[in-house]
Structures are given as C-alpha cells and as structure tokens.
mmCIF file of C-alpha atoms in Angstrom:
data_model
loop_
_atom_site.group_PDB
_atom_site.id
_atom_site.type_symbol
_atom_site.label_atom_id
_atom_site.label_comp_id
_atom_site.label_asym_id
_atom_site.label_seq_id
_atom_site.Cartn_x
_atom_site.Cartn_y
_atom_site.Cartn_z
ATOM 1 C CA UNK R 1 -0.387 56.566 -11.159
ATOM 2 C CA UNK R 2 -3.956 54.873 -10.552
ATOM 3 C CA UNK R 3 -1.966 51.271 -11.367
ATOM 4 C CA UNK R 4 0.690 52.023 -8.662
ATOM 5 C CA UNK R 5 -1.714 53.234 -6.239
ATOM 6 C CA UNK R 6 -3.457 50.039 -6.563
ATOM 7 C CA UNK R 7 -0.762 48.068 -6.787
ATOM 8 C CA UNK R 8 -0.028 49.419 -3.535
ATOM 9 C CA UNK R 9 -3.390 49.212 -1.952
ATOM 10 C CA UNK R 10 -3.286 45.637 -2.892
ATOM 11 C CA UNK R 11 0.368 44.757 -0.820
ATOM 12 C CA UNK R 12 -0.547 46.835 2.094
ATOM 13 C CA UNK R 13 -3.990 45.059 2.223
ATOM 14 C CA UNK R 14 -2.167 41.269 1.591
ATOM 15 C CA UNK R 15 1.579 41.763 3.080
ATOM 16 C CA UNK R 16 0.787 43.019 6.421
ATOM 17 C CA UNK R 17 -2.277 40.350 7.121
ATOM 18 C CA UNK R 18 0.125 37.447 6.206
ATOM 19 C CA UNK R 19 2.873 39.162 8.137
ATOM 20 C CA UNK R 20 0.165 38.885 10.684
ATOM 21 C CA UNK R 21 -0.477 35.416 10.649
ATOM 22 C CA UNK R 22 2.748 34.225 10.863
ATOM 23 C CA UNK R 23 3.387 36.024 13.730
ATOM 24 C CA UNK R 24 0.597 34.853 15.310
ATOM 25 C CA UNK R 25 1.649 31.488 14.808
ATOM 26 C CA UNK R 26 4.718 32.122 16.731
ATOM 27 C CA UNK R 27 3.337 34.772 19.663
ATOM 28 C CA UNK R 28 -0.140 34.255 19.320
ATOM 29 C CA UNK R 29 -2.128 32.522 22.111
ATOM 30 C CA UNK R 30 -0.653 28.934 22.350
ATOM 31 C CA UNK R 31 2.549 30.060 20.662
ATOM 32 C CA UNK R 32 4.956 28.059 18.481
ATOM 33 C CA UNK R 33 3.834 24.651 20.851
ATOM 34 C CA UNK R 34 0.145 25.205 20.281
ATOM 35 C CA UNK R 35 0.531 26.029 16.412
ATOM 36 C CA UNK R 36 2.691 22.732 16.289
ATOM 37 C CA UNK R 37 -0.365 20.819 18.043
ATOM 38 C CA UNK R 38 -2.673 22.301 15.393
ATOM 39 C CA UNK R 39 -0.543 21.438 12.660
ATOM 40 C CA UNK R 40 -0.050 17.914 13.946
ATOM 41 C CA UNK R 41 -3.601 17.532 14.141
ATOM 42 C CA UNK R 42 -4.104 18.399 10.751
ATOM 43 C CA UNK R 43 -1.690 15.465 9.769
ATOM 44 C CA UNK R 44 1.296 17.807 9.338
ATOM 45 C CA UNK R 45 3.977 16.036 10.856
ATOM 46 C CA UNK R 46 6.253 16.742 12.618
ATOM 47 C CA UNK R 47 4.241 19.390 13.683
ATOM 48 C CA UNK R 48 6.953 21.630 15.511
ATOM 49 C CA UNK R 49 9.020 22.046 11.846
ATOM 50 C CA UNK R 50 5.915 22.693 10.401
ATOM 51 C CA UNK R 51 4.735 25.785 12.612
ATOM 52 C CA UNK R 52 8.291 27.129 12.300
ATOM 53 C CA UNK R 53 7.980 26.750 8.511
ATOM 54 C CA UNK R 54 4.969 28.157 8.049
ATOM 55 C CA UNK R 55 5.305 30.779 9.926
ATOM 56 C CA UNK R 56 8.764 32.091 8.615
ATOM 57 C CA UNK R 57 7.154 31.328 5.359
ATOM 58 C CA UNK R 58 4.341 33.435 5.847
ATOM 59 C CA UNK R 59 6.231 36.073 7.815
ATOM 60 C CA UNK R 60 8.681 36.562 4.925
ATOM 61 C CA UNK R 61 6.194 36.768 2.161
ATOM 62 C CA UNK R 62 4.169 39.286 3.881
ATOM 63 C CA UNK R 63 7.261 41.122 4.332
ATOM 64 C CA UNK R 64 8.277 41.042 0.486
ATOM 65 C CA UNK R 65 4.694 41.512 -0.496
ATOM 66 C CA UNK R 66 4.448 44.668 1.698
ATOM 67 C CA UNK R 67 7.702 45.863 0.230
ATOM 68 C CA UNK R 68 6.834 44.747 -3.517
ATOM 69 C CA UNK R 69 10.329 43.268 -3.635
ATOM 70 C CA UNK R 70 10.627 39.916 -5.533
ATOM 71 C CA UNK R 71 7.317 39.882 -6.237
ATOM 72 C CA UNK R 72 7.296 36.775 -8.362
ATOM 73 C CA UNK R 73 8.898 34.521 -5.548
ATOM 74 C CA UNK R 74 6.845 36.152 -2.738
ATOM 75 C CA UNK R 75 4.007 34.834 -4.604
ATOM 76 C CA UNK R 76 4.643 31.326 -5.086
ATOM 77 C CA UNK R 77 5.039 30.839 -1.416
ATOM 78 C CA UNK R 78 1.833 32.921 -0.902
ATOM 79 C CA UNK R 79 0.144 30.143 -3.351
ATOM 80 C CA UNK R 80 1.664 27.030 -1.241
ATOM 81 C CA UNK R 81 0.995 28.617 1.812
ATOM 82 C CA UNK R 82 -2.643 28.764 0.717
ATOM 83 C CA UNK R 83 -2.912 25.718 -1.045
ATOM 84 C CA UNK R 84 -1.616 23.482 1.822
ATOM 85 C CA UNK R 85 -3.999 25.828 4.134
ATOM 86 C CA UNK R 86 -6.717 24.392 1.677
ATOM 87 C CA UNK R 87 -6.077 21.166 1.453
ATOM 88 C CA UNK R 88 -5.733 20.399 5.382
ATOM 89 C CA UNK R 89 -7.348 22.763 7.135
ATOM 90 C CA UNK R 90 -10.408 24.024 4.837
ATOM 91 C CA UNK R 91 -10.944 20.819 2.901
ATOM 92 C CA UNK R 92 -14.502 19.530 2.669
ATOM 93 C CA UNK R 93 -15.756 22.136 4.478
ATOM 94 C CA UNK R 94 -17.485 23.339 1.443
ATOM 95 C CA UNK R 95 -16.630 26.405 -0.315
ATOM 96 C CA UNK R 96 -17.734 30.039 2.544
ATOM 97 C CA UNK R 97 -15.135 30.470 5.608
ATOM 98 C CA UNK R 98 -17.925 31.115 7.940
ATOM 99 C CA UNK R 99 -17.977 27.295 7.746
ATOM 100 C CA UNK R 100 -14.626 26.977 7.708
ATOM 101 C CA UNK R 101 -14.470 26.288 3.987
ATOM 102 C CA UNK R 102 -11.524 27.713 1.211
ATOM 103 C CA UNK R 103 -13.232 30.899 0.324
ATOM 104 C CA UNK R 104 -10.801 32.698 2.143
ATOM 105 C CA UNK R 105 -7.364 31.223 0.684
ATOM 106 C CA UNK R 106 -8.758 30.738 -2.235
ATOM 107 C CA UNK R 107 -8.938 34.398 -2.639
ATOM 108 C CA UNK R 108 -5.779 35.243 -0.932
ATOM 109 C CA UNK R 109 -3.524 33.141 -3.740
ATOM 110 C CA UNK R 110 -6.094 34.714 -6.226
ATOM 111 C CA UNK R 111 -5.343 38.029 -4.990
ATOM 112 C CA UNK R 112 -1.463 37.524 -4.786
ATOM 113 C CA UNK R 113 -1.480 36.103 -8.063
ATOM 114 C CA UNK R 114 -2.853 39.037 -9.605
ATOM 115 C CA UNK R 115 -0.103 41.220 -8.341
ATOM 116 C CA UNK R 116 2.650 38.921 -9.847
ATOM 117 C CA UNK R 117 0.811 38.687 -13.233
ATOM 118 C CA UNK R 118 0.137 42.726 -12.654
ATOM 119 C CA UNK R 119 3.290 43.567 -10.816
ATOM 120 C CA UNK R 120 3.619 45.575 -7.629
ATOM 121 C CA UNK R 121 3.573 49.055 -9.278
ATOM 122 C CA UNK R 122 5.953 51.735 -9.418
ATOM 123 C CA UNK R 123 5.711 52.366 -5.531
ATOM 124 C CA UNK R 124 8.117 49.302 -4.743
ATOM 125 C CA UNK R 125 11.104 48.205 -4.469
ATOM 126 C CA UNK R 126 11.169 45.799 -7.335
ATOM 127 C CA UNK R 127 10.550 49.457 -9.424
ATOM 128 C CA UNK R 128 13.209 51.034 -7.343
ATOM 129 C CA UNK R 129 15.842 48.141 -7.803
ATOM 130 C CA UNK R 130 14.689 47.691 -11.422
ATOM 131 C CA UNK R 131 13.744 44.259 -10.866
ATOM 132 C CA UNK R 132 11.545 41.966 -13.040
ATOM 133 C CA UNK R 133 9.808 39.662 -11.114
ATOM 134 C CA UNK R 134 6.689 40.037 -12.058
ATOM 135 C CA UNK R 135 4.202 39.694 -15.491
ATOM 136 C CA UNK R 136 2.270 37.415 -16.602
ATOM 137 C CA UNK R 137 4.869 34.509 -16.995
ATOM 138 C CA UNK R 138 5.938 35.224 -13.648
ATOM 139 C CA UNK R 139 2.487 34.717 -12.407
ATOM 140 C CA UNK R 140 2.163 31.328 -14.379
ATOM 141 C CA UNK R 141 6.048 30.651 -12.639
ATOM 142 C CA UNK R 142 4.032 31.757 -9.040
ATOM 143 C CA UNK R 143 1.482 29.453 -9.467
ATOM 144 C CA UNK R 144 3.160 26.190 -10.717
ATOM 145 C CA UNK R 145 5.659 26.923 -8.354
ATOM 146 C CA UNK R 146 3.551 27.148 -5.306
ATOM 147 C CA UNK R 147 1.328 24.310 -6.426
ATOM 148 C CA UNK R 148 4.444 22.246 -7.065
ATOM 149 C CA UNK R 149 5.443 23.283 -3.618
ATOM 150 C CA UNK R 150 2.854 22.224 -1.693
ATOM 151 C CA UNK R 151 1.940 19.144 -3.146
ATOM 152 C CA UNK R 152 5.445 17.896 -2.828
ATOM 153 C CA UNK R 153 5.227 18.772 0.957
ATOM 154 C CA UNK R 154 1.643 17.384 1.314
ATOM 155 C CA UNK R 155 3.169 13.781 -0.334
ATOM 156 C CA UNK R 156 5.837 13.912 2.278
ATOM 157 C CA UNK R 157 4.704 15.322 5.553
ATOM 158 C CA UNK R 158 0.817 15.115 5.346
ATOM 159 C CA UNK R 159 -0.060 12.170 7.742
ATOM 160 C CA UNK R 160 -3.550 12.835 8.921
ATOM 161 C CA UNK R 161 -4.855 10.516 11.650
ATOM 162 C CA UNK R 162 -7.850 8.174 10.442
ATOM 163 C CA UNK R 163 -11.241 9.041 12.559
ATOM 164 C CA UNK R 164 -12.119 6.928 15.254
ATOM 165 C CA UNK R 165 -15.990 6.065 14.895
#
C-alpha cells in the first residue's frame, strides 16, 4: 500500500504538470501561434507543426501518466519531450533552471523513468486492466525510445538560425 500511495503521489505530481504545460502551449498567452513562433526561434521548423506535436504529446503523456495507463510508452514520450527541451531551450545555460538551465527537464525525465521502472502502482489503470507496461526493461525501453525519437526529430527538424553579431 505504501508503494501504491507513493506512485500515485508521483503520478499526480508529474501527469497534471505535463498536461498543464501542453495546454499552455495551446491556450496560454500567445496560443498556438505564439508557441509556434517560440519554436521557430529555437530552430524547430516548421514551428506550427512542432507547437502542435509538442502540445498533443505533453497533454497525452500527462493524461496517461496521471491515470497510470500505458506507463512505459507514456514515459518514452516524456523522455523525448524533455530531451528536445533540454537540447534546444535549455542548452548552454548551465545546470540550474533559475538561469534557464537543464535541471528541470532532467528531473522530470528521471522521475518519469523511475515511474516506468517501478510501475504506476496498484491504484492505476495499468493495474486494473492487468497491463504490464512497466518494469526494468520497460524503463530501459522508454529511455532508449525517448532518446532516439528526440534525436530523430532534432536531426530532421532542428535548424537554428546562427547568431548575427
């Protein structure tokens, strides 16, 4: 029961945060067009496509993590998202997030990986549906798939504009 409660607490911290980040890309201050412009400035082209892909992926992974459903695949999405964020928006800014660094995205990815390795707990849809999408191999698979997906996305779509100056 302690592990089930701990995993529920982790899922309820991580999942809604991801959902909120995705929703902010769509309905936040600048909406999708503002997010698209930000992604263009990060070198993710076309920005309109990446704004939508990131928002849907964050919201989808957030819902799955919150419910404890398809945990391993959901964590692969989180690892991919955090890797792209770390290598675009946070790269070169040091470790600490208060300086724009990659501390936050690393913590989110590692917490998600812990969830994939340990499992979502007994109070999850994976448990209710008797789905086995977590464990050490699922954690490894989520890390590898997330990193490969991020690497592929960046190899194909990341075209930063060189600094003029």
